[in-house]
Amino acid sequence: MARRTLRSGAAAAGLAVALMTGTAGCTFPDVTMSPGLAQEQDVAEDTAEPAGATEVAATAATEPERPAGDLDTGSLTHTIAAGDQTVVVDYWTEQDAKTWTTSAPKTLQLAAHVEGARSDVQILVTRFVATADDGRQRTVAAEDRGEFALMPPFTYATALTLPDVSPTATAVTLYVQFDLLVETMPDSGRYYRQTVLDQLELPLIQEESP
C-alpha cells in the first residue's frame, strides 16, 4: 500500500515539473494593441501637418501674388512712333506705387516731348486725355484741350490723380491719348492730325473687408 502511494506521488511530481517546463518555454503575444493598428498610428503621426499649417496654406491660396506694375520703380519712359517723329513720354510718381490700394489716393505726373522732328515745323497738342479703367468702369482722369507747342525744345507736362475705383478692382489700366497737329511744311500753316496712344498697368493691393 505504501509503494502505490509513492508511485502516485512521483507521477504527480513529474507531471507538475513537465507543466512548469512547458510553461517556461512559451512566450505569450502582446495583446495590448494589434500590430496593424500600431503601424497605422505611427504613419498618421508622421504625416500629420503641424498646427496652423493648413490655415497658412489656405490664406496663401486666397491671396494671389500682386503682379509687377509699370510704376513700381517710381518712373517709366515710353517711346512711341508718330509719323516721321517720335513722341517720348516720361511717367513718374512720388508715391510708392507698390502700396497703392483701391481707396488710397494715387497721383502721378507725365511729360511728353518730340524727337526726330524738323525744328522749323510746328507741332501742336490739341487734346490730351487720360482714362482710367478698373475692369468695371472707365473714368476720365484728366482732359486738356487747346493748342500747346510740342516741337523742340517745348514739352507738354501735367499731373493727374486717378479717380476712385471699384473696391474689388485688382488693377487700373491708364489709357493716354495725345492728338497732335503737325505742320506739313515750314510756315505753310497747313497741318495733318496725328494721334498718339499709350497705356500703363497699375496693379492694386486688395484691402481686407471690415
JSON list of C-alpha atoms in Angstrom, two decimals:
[
{"chain": "A", "resi": 1, "resn": "MET", "atom": "CA", "xyz": [0.00, 0.00, 0.00]},
{"chain": "A", "resi": 2, "resn": "ALA", "atom": "CA", "xyz": [2.85, 2.32, 0.77]},
{"chain": "A", "resi": 3, "resn": "ARG", "atom": "CA", "xyz": [4.59, 1.50, -2.56]},
{"chain": "A", "resi": 4, "resn": "ARG", "atom": "CA", "xyz": [1.48, 2.54, -4.55]},
{"chain": "A", "resi": 5, "resn": "THR", "atom": "CA", "xyz": [1.34, 5.82, -2.73]},
{"chain": "A", "resi": 6, "resn": "LEU", "atom": "CA", "xyz": [4.96, 6.57, -3.51]},
{"chain": "A", "resi": 7, "resn": "ARG", "atom": "CA", "xyz": [4.45, 5.84, -7.21]},
{"chain": "A", "resi": 8, "resn": "SER", "atom": "CA", "xyz": [1.38, 8.08, -7.35]},
{"chain": "A", "resi": 9, "resn": "GLY", "atom": "CA", "xyz": [3.28, 10.91, -5.68]},
{"chain": "A", "resi": 10, "resn": "ALA", "atom": "CA", "xyz": [6.21, 10.53, -8.05]},
{"chain": "A", "resi": 11, "resn": "ALA", "atom": "CA", "xyz": [3.93, 10.60, -11.08]},
{"chain": "A", "resi": 12, "resn": "ALA", "atom": "CA", "xyz": [2.21, 13.73, -9.83]},
{"chain": "A", "resi": 13, "resn": "ALA", "atom": "CA", "xyz": [5.51, 15.43, -9.21]},
{"chain": "A", "resi": 14, "resn": "GLY", "atom": "CA", "xyz": [6.73, 14.53, -12.72]},
{"chain": "A", "resi": 15, "resn": "LEU", "atom": "CA", "xyz": [3.58, 15.96, -14.27]},
{"chain": "A", "resi": 16, "resn": "ALA", "atom": "CA", "xyz": [3.99, 19.19, -12.34]},
{"chain": "A", "resi": 17, "resn": "VAL", "atom": "CA", "xyz": [7.61, 19.54, -13.50]},
{"chain": "A", "resi": 18, "resn": "ALA", "atom": "CA", "xyz": [6.60, 18.93, -17.11]},
{"chain": "A", "resi": 19, "resn": "LEU", "atom": "CA", "xyz": [3.89, 21.55, -16.93]},
{"chain": "A", "resi": 20, "resn": "MET", "atom": "CA", "xyz": [6.24, 24.10, -15.39]},
{"chain": "A", "resi": 21, "resn": "THR", "atom": "CA", "xyz": [8.90, 23.38, -18.04]},
{"chain": "A", "resi": 22, "resn": "GLY", "atom": "CA", "xyz": [6.43, 23.76, -20.88]},
{"chain": "A", "resi": 23, "resn": "THR", "atom": "CA", "xyz": [5.09, 26.95, -19.45]},
{"chain": "A", "resi": 24, "resn": "ALA", "atom": "CA", "xyz": [8.55, 28.45, -19.03]},
{"chain": "A", "resi": 25, "resn": "GLY", "atom": "CA", "xyz": [9.39, 27.76, -22.72]},
{"chain": "A", "resi": 26, "resn": "CYS", "atom": "CA", "xyz": [6.30, 29.61, -24.09]},
{"chain": "A", "resi": 27, "resn": "THR", "atom": "CA", "xyz": [6.03, 33.37, -24.88]},
{"chain": "A", "resi": 28, "resn": "PHE", "atom": "CA", "xyz": [2.61, 34.93, -24.86]},
{"chain": "A", "resi": 29, "resn": "PRO", "atom": "CA", "xyz": [1.93, 37.63, -27.51]},
{"chain": "A", "resi": 30, "resn": "ASP", "atom": "CA", "xyz": [1.34, 41.23, -26.52]},
{"chain": "A", "resi": 31, "resn": "VAL", "atom": "CA", "xyz": [-2.39, 41.71, -26.91]},
{"chain": "A", "resi": 32, "resn": "THR", "atom": "CA", "xyz": [-2.47, 45.32, -25.75]},
{"chain": "A", "resi": 33, "resn": "MET", "atom": "CA", "xyz": [-2.71, 46.58, -29.40]},
{"chain": "A", "resi": 34, "resn": "SER", "atom": "CA", "xyz": [-2.98, 44.97, -32.79]},
{"chain": "A", "resi": 35, "resn": "PRO", "atom": "CA", "xyz": [0.30, 45.32, -34.82]},
{"chain": "A", "resi": 36, "resn": "GLY", "atom": "CA", "xyz": [-1.64, 46.73, -37.76]},
{"chain": "A", "resi": 37, "resn": "LEU", "atom": "CA", "xyz": [-3.24, 49.44, -35.61]},
{"chain": "A", "resi": 38, "resn": "ALA", "atom": "CA", "xyz": [0.11, 50.40, -34.14]},
{"chain": "A", "resi": 39, "resn": "GLN", "atom": "CA", "xyz": [1.65, 50.82, -37.62]},
{"chain": "A", "resi": 40, "resn": "GLU", "atom": "CA", "xyz": [-1.30, 52.94, -38.79]},
{"chain": "A", "resi": 41, "resn": "GLN", "atom": "CA", "xyz": [-0.93, 55.19, -35.75]},
{"chain": "A", "resi": 42, "resn": "ASP", "atom": "CA", "xyz": [2.79, 55.67, -36.45]},
{"chain": "A", "resi": 43, "resn": "VAL", "atom": "CA", "xyz": [2.10, 56.60, -40.08]},
{"chain": "A", "resi": 44, "resn": "ALA", "atom": "CA", "xyz": [-0.63, 59.04, -39.05]},
{"chain": "A", "resi": 45, "resn": "GLU", "atom": "CA", "xyz": [1.71, 60.72, -36.57]},
{"chain": "A", "resi": 46, "resn": "ASP", "atom": "CA", "xyz": [4.48, 61.02, -39.19]},
{"chain": "A", "resi": 47, "resn": "THR", "atom": "CA", "xyz": [2.22, 62.54, -41.85]},
{"chain": "A", "resi": 48, "resn": "ALA", "atom": "CA", "xyz": [0.21, 64.89, -39.61]},
{"chain": "A", "resi": 49, "resn": "GLU", "atom": "CA", "xyz": [0.65, 68.57, -40.54]},
{"chain": "A", "resi": 50, "resn": "PRO", "atom": "CA", "xyz": [1.98, 70.97, -37.90]},
{"chain": "A", "resi": 51, "resn": "ALA", "atom": "CA", "xyz": [-0.60, 73.04, -36.08]},
{"chain": "A", "resi": 52, "resn": "GLY", "atom": "CA", "xyz": [-1.62, 76.04, -38.18]},
{"chain": "A", "resi": 53, "resn": "ALA", "atom": "CA", "xyz": [-0.08, 74.74, -41.43]},
{"chain": "A", "resi": 54, "resn": "THR", "atom": "CA", "xyz": [-3.50, 74.19, -43.03]},
{"chain": "A", "resi": 55, "resn": "GLU", "atom": "CA", "xyz": [-4.65, 77.70, -42.11]},
{"chain": "A", "resi": 56, "resn": "VAL", "atom": "CA", "xyz": [-1.50, 79.29, -43.54]},
{"chain": "A", "resi": 57, "resn": "ALA", "atom": "CA", "xyz": [-1.83, 77.32, -46.78]},
{"chain": "A", "resi": 58, "resn": "ALA", "atom": "CA", "xyz": [-5.48, 78.35, -47.12]},
{"chain": "A", "resi": 59, "resn": "THR", "atom": "CA", "xyz": [-4.61, 82.02, -46.56]},
{"chain": "A", "resi": 60, "resn": "ALA", "atom": "CA", "xyz": [-1.86, 81.86, -49.18]},
{"chain": "A", "resi": 61, "resn": "ALA", "atom": "CA", "xyz": [-4.25, 80.27, -51.66]},
{"chain": "A", "resi": 62, "resn": "THR", "atom": "CA", "xyz": [-6.83, 83.06, -51.24]},
{"chain": "A", "resi": 63, "resn": "GLU", "atom": "CA", "xyz": [-4.30, 85.91, -51.52]},
{"chain": "A", "resi": 64, "resn": "PRO", "atom": "CA", "xyz": [-2.90, 85.96, -55.07]},
{"chain": "A", "resi": 65, "resn": "GLU", "atom": "CA", "xyz": [0.52, 87.47, -55.54]},
{"chain": "A", "resi": 66, "resn": "ARG", "atom": "CA", "xyz": [0.49, 91.06, -56.78]},
{"chain": "A", "resi": 67, "resn": "PRO", "atom": "CA", "xyz": [1.99, 91.31, -60.30]},
{"chain": "A", "resi": 68, "resn": "ALA", "atom": "CA", "xyz": [4.63, 93.89, -61.12]},
{"chain": "A", "resi": 69, "resn": "GLY", "atom": "CA", "xyz": [3.37, 97.32, -62.17]},
{"chain": "A", "resi": 70, "resn": "ASP", "atom": "CA", "xyz": [4.70, 99.89, -64.62]},
{"chain": "A", "resi": 71, "resn": "LEU", "atom": "CA", "xyz": [5.46, 102.43, -61.89]},
{"chain": "A", "resi": 72, "resn": "ASP", "atom": "CA", "xyz": [6.86, 100.08, -59.25]},
{"chain": "A", "resi": 73, "resn": "THR", "atom": "CA", "xyz": [10.31, 101.61, -59.70]},
{"chain": "A", "resi": 74, "resn": "GLY", "atom": "CA", "xyz": [8.89, 105.14, -59.45]},
{"chain": "A", "resi": 75, "resn": "SER", "atom": "CA", "xyz": [9.33, 106.16, -63.09]},
{"chain": "A", "resi": 76, "resn": "LEU", "atom": "CA", "xyz": [8.98, 104.87, -66.64]},
{"chain": "A", "resi": 77, "resn": "THR", "atom": "CA", "xyz": [9.68, 106.13, -70.17]},
{"chain": "A", "resi": 78, "resn": "HIS", "atom": "CA", "xyz": [7.75, 105.09, -73.28]},
{"chain": "A", "resi": 79, "resn": "THR", "atom": "CA", "xyz": [8.87, 105.89, -76.82]},
{"chain": "A", "resi": 80, "resn": "ILE", "atom": "CA", "xyz": [6.09, 105.94, -79.41]},
{"chain": "A", "resi": 81, "resn": "ALA", "atom": "CA", "xyz": [6.44, 106.30, -83.17]},
{"chain": "A", "resi": 82, "resn": "ALA", "atom": "CA", "xyz": [4.29, 109.06, -84.64]},
{"chain": "A", "resi": 83, "resn": "GLY", "atom": "CA", "xyz": [4.81, 109.53, -88.36]},
{"chain": "A", "resi": 84, "resn": "ASP", "atom": "CA", "xyz": [8.26, 110.94, -89.13]},
{"chain": "A", "resi": 85, "resn": "GLN", "atom": "CA", "xyz": [8.90, 111.80, -85.48]},
{"chain": "A", "resi": 86, "resn": "THR", "atom": "CA", "xyz": [8.87, 110.04, -82.11]},
{"chain": "A", "resi": 87, "resn": "VAL", "atom": "CA", "xyz": [6.91, 111.05, -79.03]},
{"chain": "A", "resi": 88, "resn": "VAL", "atom": "CA", "xyz": [8.69, 110.30, -75.75]},
{"chain": "A", "resi": 89, "resn": "VAL", "atom": "CA", "xyz": [6.50, 110.17, -72.62]},
{"chain": "A", "resi": 90, "resn": "ASP", "atom": "CA", "xyz": [8.05, 110.16, -69.14]},
{"chain": "A", "resi": 91, "resn": "TYR", "atom": "CA", "xyz": [5.88, 108.97, -66.24]},
{"chain": "A", "resi": 92, "resn": "TRP", "atom": "CA", "xyz": [6.75, 109.20, -62.56]},
{"chain": "A", "resi": 93, "resn": "THR", "atom": "CA", "xyz": [5.21, 109.31, -59.09]},
{"chain": "A", "resi": 94, "resn": "GLU", "atom": "CA", "xyz": [6.47, 110.47, -55.72]},
{"chain": "A", "resi": 95, "resn": "GLN", "atom": "CA", "xyz": [4.36, 107.80, -54.01]},
{"chain": "A", "resi": 96, "resn": "ASP", "atom": "CA", "xyz": [5.18, 104.13, -53.60]},
{"chain": "A", "resi": 97, "resn": "ALA", "atom": "CA", "xyz": [3.13, 102.55, -56.38]},
{"chain": "A", "resi": 98, "resn": "LYS", "atom": "CA", "xyz": [3.70, 99.07, -54.92]},
{"chain": "A", "resi": 99, "resn": "THR", "atom": "CA", "xyz": [1.47, 100.01, -51.95]},
{"chain": "A", "resi": 100, "resn": "TRP", "atom": "CA", "xyz": [-1.43, 101.50, -53.91]},
{"chain": "A", "resi": 101, "resn": "THR", "atom": "CA", "xyz": [-4.83, 100.21, -52.81]},
{"chain": "A", "resi": 102, "resn": "THR", "atom": "CA", "xyz": [-8.30, 100.72, -54.24]},
{"chain": "A", "resi": 103, "resn": "SER", "atom": "CA", "xyz": [-9.17, 103.54, -51.82]},
{"chain": "A", "resi": 104, "resn": "ALA", "atom": "CA", "xyz": [-5.81, 105.32, -51.37]},
{"chain": "A", "resi": 105, "resn": "PRO", "atom": "CA", "xyz": [-5.13, 108.49, -53.45]},
{"chain": "A", "resi": 106, "resn": "LYS", "atom": "CA", "xyz": [-2.94, 107.72, -56.46]},
{"chain": "A", "resi": 107, "resn": "THR", "atom": "CA", "xyz": [-1.15, 110.65, -58.11]},
{"chain": "A", "resi": 108, "resn": "LEU", "atom": "CA", "xyz": [1.32, 110.65, -60.98]},
{"chain": "A", "resi": 109, "resn": "GLN", "atom": "CA", "xyz": [2.96, 113.08, -63.40]},
{"chain": "A", "resi": 110, "resn": "LEU", "atom": "CA", "xyz": [3.86, 112.86, -67.06]},
{"chain": "A", "resi": 111, "resn": "ALA", "atom": "CA", "xyz": [5.85, 114.90, -69.54]},
{"chain": "A", "resi": 112, "resn": "ALA", "atom": "CA", "xyz": [5.91, 114.43, -73.33]},
{"chain": "A", "resi": 113, "resn": "HIS", "atom": "CA", "xyz": [8.31, 115.76, -75.93]},
{"chain": "A", "resi": 114, "resn": "VAL", "atom": "CA", "xyz": [9.08, 115.07, -79.60]},
{"chain": "A", "resi": 115, "resn": "GLU", "atom": "CA", "xyz": [12.33, 113.73, -81.04]},
{"chain": "A", "resi": 116, "resn": "GLY", "atom": "CA", "xyz": [13.33, 113.46, -84.70]},
{"chain": "A", "resi": 117, "resn": "ALA", "atom": "CA", "xyz": [11.10, 116.29, -85.92]},
{"chain": "A", "resi": 118, "resn": "ARG", "atom": "CA", "xyz": [12.29, 119.22, -88.02]},
{"chain": "A", "resi": 119, "resn": "SER", "atom": "CA", "xyz": [12.96, 122.23, -85.84]},
{"chain": "A", "resi": 120, "resn": "ASP", "atom": "CA", "xyz": [11.26, 124.58, -88.32]},
{"chain": "A", "resi": 121, "resn": "VAL", "atom": "CA", "xyz": [7.99, 122.62, -88.38]},
{"chain": "A", "resi": 122, "resn": "GLN", "atom": "CA", "xyz": [5.29, 123.36, -85.82]},
{"chain": "A", "resi": 123, "resn": "ILE", "atom": "CA", "xyz": [3.80, 120.53, -83.77]},
{"chain": "A", "resi": 124, "resn": "LEU", "atom": "CA", "xyz": [0.82, 121.27, -81.55]},
{"chain": "A", "resi": 125, "resn": "VAL", "atom": "CA", "xyz": [-1.02, 119.23, -78.91]},
{"chain": "A", "resi": 126, "resn": "THR", "atom": "CA", "xyz": [-4.71, 119.97, -79.46]},
{"chain": "A", "resi": 127, "resn": "ARG", "atom": "CA", "xyz": [-6.08, 117.42, -76.99]},
{"chain": "A", "resi": 128, "resn": "PHE", "atom": "CA", "xyz": [-4.75, 115.35, -74.13]},
{"chain": "A", "resi": 129, "resn": "VAL", "atom": "CA", "xyz": [-6.94, 112.83, -72.30]},
{"chain": "A", "resi": 130, "resn": "ALA", "atom": "CA", "xyz": [-6.17, 110.16, -69.69]},
{"chain": "A", "resi": 131, "resn": "THR", "atom": "CA", "xyz": [-8.78, 107.48, -68.93]},
{"chain": "A", "resi": 132, "resn": "ALA", "atom": "CA", "xyz": [-8.68, 105.04, -66.01]},
{"chain": "A", "resi": 133, "resn": "ASP", "atom": "CA", "xyz": [-10.18, 101.55, -66.45]},
{"chain": "A", "resi": 134, "resn": "ASP", "atom": "CA", "xyz": [-10.53, 99.30, -63.38]},
{"chain": "A", "resi": 135, "resn": "GLY", "atom": "CA", "xyz": [-12.20, 96.44, -65.23]},
{"chain": "A", "resi": 136, "resn": "ARG", "atom": "CA", "xyz": [-15.72, 97.56, -64.27]},
{"chain": "A", "resi": 137, "resn": "GLN", "atom": "CA", "xyz": [-15.86, 101.17, -65.38]},
{"chain": "A", "resi": 138, "resn": "ARG", "atom": "CA", "xyz": [-13.90, 103.77, -67.34]},
{"chain": "A", "resi": 139, "resn": "THR", "atom": "CA", "xyz": [-13.47, 107.25, -65.92]},
{"chain": "A", "resi": 140, "resn": "VAL", "atom": "CA", "xyz": [-11.74, 110.28, -67.40]},
{"chain": "A", "resi": 141, "resn": "ALA", "atom": "CA", "xyz": [-8.89, 111.17, -65.04]},
{"chain": "A", "resi": 142, "resn": "ALA", "atom": "CA", "xyz": [-7.73, 114.27, -66.93]},
{"chain": "A", "resi": 143, "resn": "GLU", "atom": "CA", "xyz": [-8.53, 116.10, -70.15]},
{"chain": "A", "resi": 144, "resn": "ASP", "atom": "CA", "xyz": [-6.90, 119.14, -71.71]},
{"chain": "A", "resi": 145, "resn": "ARG", "atom": "CA", "xyz": [-7.96, 120.90, -74.93]},
{"chain": "A", "resi": 146, "resn": "GLY", "atom": "CA", "xyz": [-6.10, 123.73, -76.63]},
{"chain": "A", "resi": 147, "resn": "GLU", "atom": "CA", "xyz": [-3.09, 124.31, -78.83]},
{"chain": "A", "resi": 148, "resn": "PHE", "atom": "CA", "xyz": [0.16, 123.69, -76.97]},
{"chain": "A", "resi": 149, "resn": "ALA", "atom": "CA", "xyz": [3.53, 123.74, -78.69]},
{"chain": "A", "resi": 150, "resn": "LEU", "atom": "CA", "xyz": [5.33, 120.40, -78.65]},
{"chain": "A", "resi": 151, "resn": "MET", "atom": "CA", "xyz": [8.22, 120.91, -81.10]},
{"chain": "A", "resi": 152, "resn": "PRO", "atom": "CA", "xyz": [11.72, 121.03, -79.55]},
{"chain": "A", "resi": 153, "resn": "PRO", "atom": "CA", "xyz": [12.54, 122.38, -77.04]},
{"chain": "A", "resi": 154, "resn": "PHE", "atom": "CA", "xyz": [8.94, 122.52, -75.78]},
{"chain": "A", "resi": 155, "resn": "THR", "atom": "CA", "xyz": [7.39, 119.86, -73.57]},
{"chain": "A", "resi": 156, "resn": "TYR", "atom": "CA", "xyz": [3.82, 119.07, -72.59]},
{"chain": "A", "resi": 157, "resn": "ALA", "atom": "CA", "xyz": [3.60, 118.22, -68.86]},
{"chain": "A", "resi": 158, "resn": "THR", "atom": "CA", "xyz": [0.72, 117.58, -66.48]},
{"chain": "A", "resi": 159, "resn": "ALA", "atom": "CA", "xyz": [-0.20, 115.85, -63.23]},
{"chain": "A", "resi": 160, "resn": "LEU", "atom": "CA", "xyz": [-3.26, 113.75, -62.53]},
{"chain": "A", "resi": 161, "resn": "THR", "atom": "CA", "xyz": [-4.92, 111.81, -59.70]},
{"chain": "A", "resi": 162, "resn": "LEU", "atom": "CA", "xyz": [-6.58, 108.53, -60.53]},
{"chain": "A", "resi": 163, "resn": "PRO", "atom": "CA", "xyz": [-10.34, 108.50, -59.81]},
{"chain": "A", "resi": 164, "resn": "ASP", "atom": "CA", "xyz": [-11.95, 106.18, -57.28]},
{"chain": "A", "resi": 165, "resn": "VAL", "atom": "CA", "xyz": [-12.08, 102.58, -58.41]},
{"chain": "A", "resi": 166, "resn": "SER", "atom": "CA", "xyz": [-14.22, 99.58, -57.54]},
{"chain": "A", "resi": 167, "resn": "PRO", "atom": "CA", "xyz": [-13.42, 98.04, -54.10]},
{"chain": "A", "resi": 168, "resn": "THR", "atom": "CA", "xyz": [-12.92, 94.69, -55.84]},
{"chain": "A", "resi": 169, "resn": "ALA", "atom": "CA", "xyz": [-10.56, 96.01, -58.52]},
{"chain": "A", "resi": 170, "resn": "THR", "atom": "CA", "xyz": [-7.16, 94.33, -58.77]},
{"chain": "A", "resi": 171, "resn": "ALA", "atom": "CA", "xyz": [-5.58, 96.83, -61.16]},
{"chain": "A", "resi": 172, "resn": "VAL", "atom": "CA", "xyz": [-6.11, 100.05, -63.09]},
{"chain": "A", "resi": 173, "resn": "THR", "atom": "CA", "xyz": [-5.18, 100.49, -66.73]},
{"chain": "A", "resi": 174, "resn": "LEU", "atom": "CA", "xyz": [-4.41, 104.11, -67.56]},
{"chain": "A", "resi": 175, "resn": "TYR", "atom": "CA", "xyz": [-5.00, 104.97, -71.23]},
{"chain": "A", "resi": 176, "resn": "VAL", "atom": "CA", "xyz": [-3.26, 108.12, -72.50]},
{"chain": "A", "resi": 177, "resn": "GLN", "atom": "CA", "xyz": [-4.05, 109.90, -75.76]},
{"chain": "A", "resi": 178, "resn": "PHE", "atom": "CA", "xyz": [-2.37, 112.87, -77.46]},
{"chain": "A", "resi": 179, "resn": "ASP", "atom": "CA", "xyz": [-3.98, 114.49, -80.52]},
{"chain": "A", "resi": 180, "resn": "LEU", "atom": "CA", "xyz": [-1.28, 116.31, -82.49]},
{"chain": "A", "resi": 181, "resn": "LEU", "atom": "CA", "xyz": [-1.33, 118.77, -85.35]},
{"chain": "A", "resi": 182, "resn": "VAL", "atom": "CA", "xyz": [1.87, 118.56, -87.40]},
{"chain": "A", "resi": 183, "resn": "GLU", "atom": "CA", "xyz": [2.69, 121.26, -89.96]},
{"chain": "A", "resi": 184, "resn": "THR", "atom": "CA", "xyz": [3.14, 119.84, -93.45]},
{"chain": "A", "resi": 185, "resn": "MET", "atom": "CA", "xyz": [5.83, 122.36, -94.48]},
{"chain": "A", "resi": 186, "resn": "PRO", "atom": "CA", "xyz": [7.62, 125.16, -92.61]},
{"chain": "A", "resi": 187, "resn": "ASP", "atom": "CA", "xyz": [5.46, 128.26, -92.40]},
{"chain": "A", "resi": 188, "resn": "SER", "atom": "CA", "xyz": [2.78, 126.59, -94.56]},
{"chain": "A", "resi": 189, "resn": "GLY", "atom": "CA", "xyz": [0.03, 126.98, -91.99]},
{"chain": "A", "resi": 190, "resn": "ARG", "atom": "CA", "xyz": [-1.30, 123.60, -93.09]},
{"chain": "A", "resi": 191, "resn": "TYR", "atom": "CA", "xyz": [-1.39, 120.65, -90.69]},
{"chain": "A", "resi": 192, "resn": "TYR", "atom": "CA", "xyz": [-2.15, 116.96, -90.56]},
{"chain": "A", "resi": 193, "resn": "ARG", "atom": "CA", "xyz": [-3.50, 115.21, -87.49]},
{"chain": "A", "resi": 194, "resn": "GLN", "atom": "CA", "xyz": [-1.53, 112.53, -85.64]},
{"chain": "A", "resi": 195, "resn": "THR", "atom": "CA", "xyz": [-2.97, 110.59, -82.67]},
{"chain": "A", "resi": 196, "resn": "VAL", "atom": "CA", "xyz": [-0.59, 109.02, -80.15]},
{"chain": "A", "resi": 197, "resn": "LEU", "atom": "CA", "xyz": [-1.84, 106.30, -77.78]},
{"chain": "A", "resi": 198, "resn": "ASP", "atom": "CA", "xyz": [-0.15, 104.81, -74.73]},
{"chain": "A", "resi": 199, "resn": "GLN", "atom": "CA", "xyz": [-1.11, 102.93, -71.56]},
{"chain": "A", "resi": 200, "resn": "LEU", "atom": "CA", "xyz": [0.14, 101.98, -68.08]},
{"chain": "A", "resi": 201, "resn": "GLU", "atom": "CA", "xyz": [-0.71, 98.92, -65.98]},
{"chain": "A", "resi": 202, "resn": "LEU", "atom": "CA", "xyz": [-1.07, 99.76, -62.29]},
{"chain": "A", "resi": 203, "resn": "PRO", "atom": "CA", "xyz": [-1.81, 96.77, -60.00]},
{"chain": "A", "resi": 204, "resn": "LEU", "atom": "CA", "xyz": [-3.61, 97.36, -56.69]},
{"chain": "A", "resi": 205, "resn": "ILE", "atom": "CA", "xyz": [-3.41, 95.65, -53.32]},
{"chain": "A", "resi": 206, "resn": "GLN", "atom": "CA", "xyz": [-6.67, 94.13, -52.14]},
{"chain": "A", "resi": 207, "resn": "GLU", "atom": "CA", "xyz": [-7.96, 95.64, -48.88]},
{"chain": "A", "resi": 208, "resn": "GLU", "atom": "CA", "xyz": [-9.45, 93.45, -46.17]},
{"chain": "A", "resi": 209, "resn": "SER", "atom": "CA", "xyz": [-13.18, 93.84, -45.61]},
{"chain": "A", "resi": 210, "resn": "PRO", "atom": "CA", "xyz": [-14.09, 95.38, -42.22]}
]
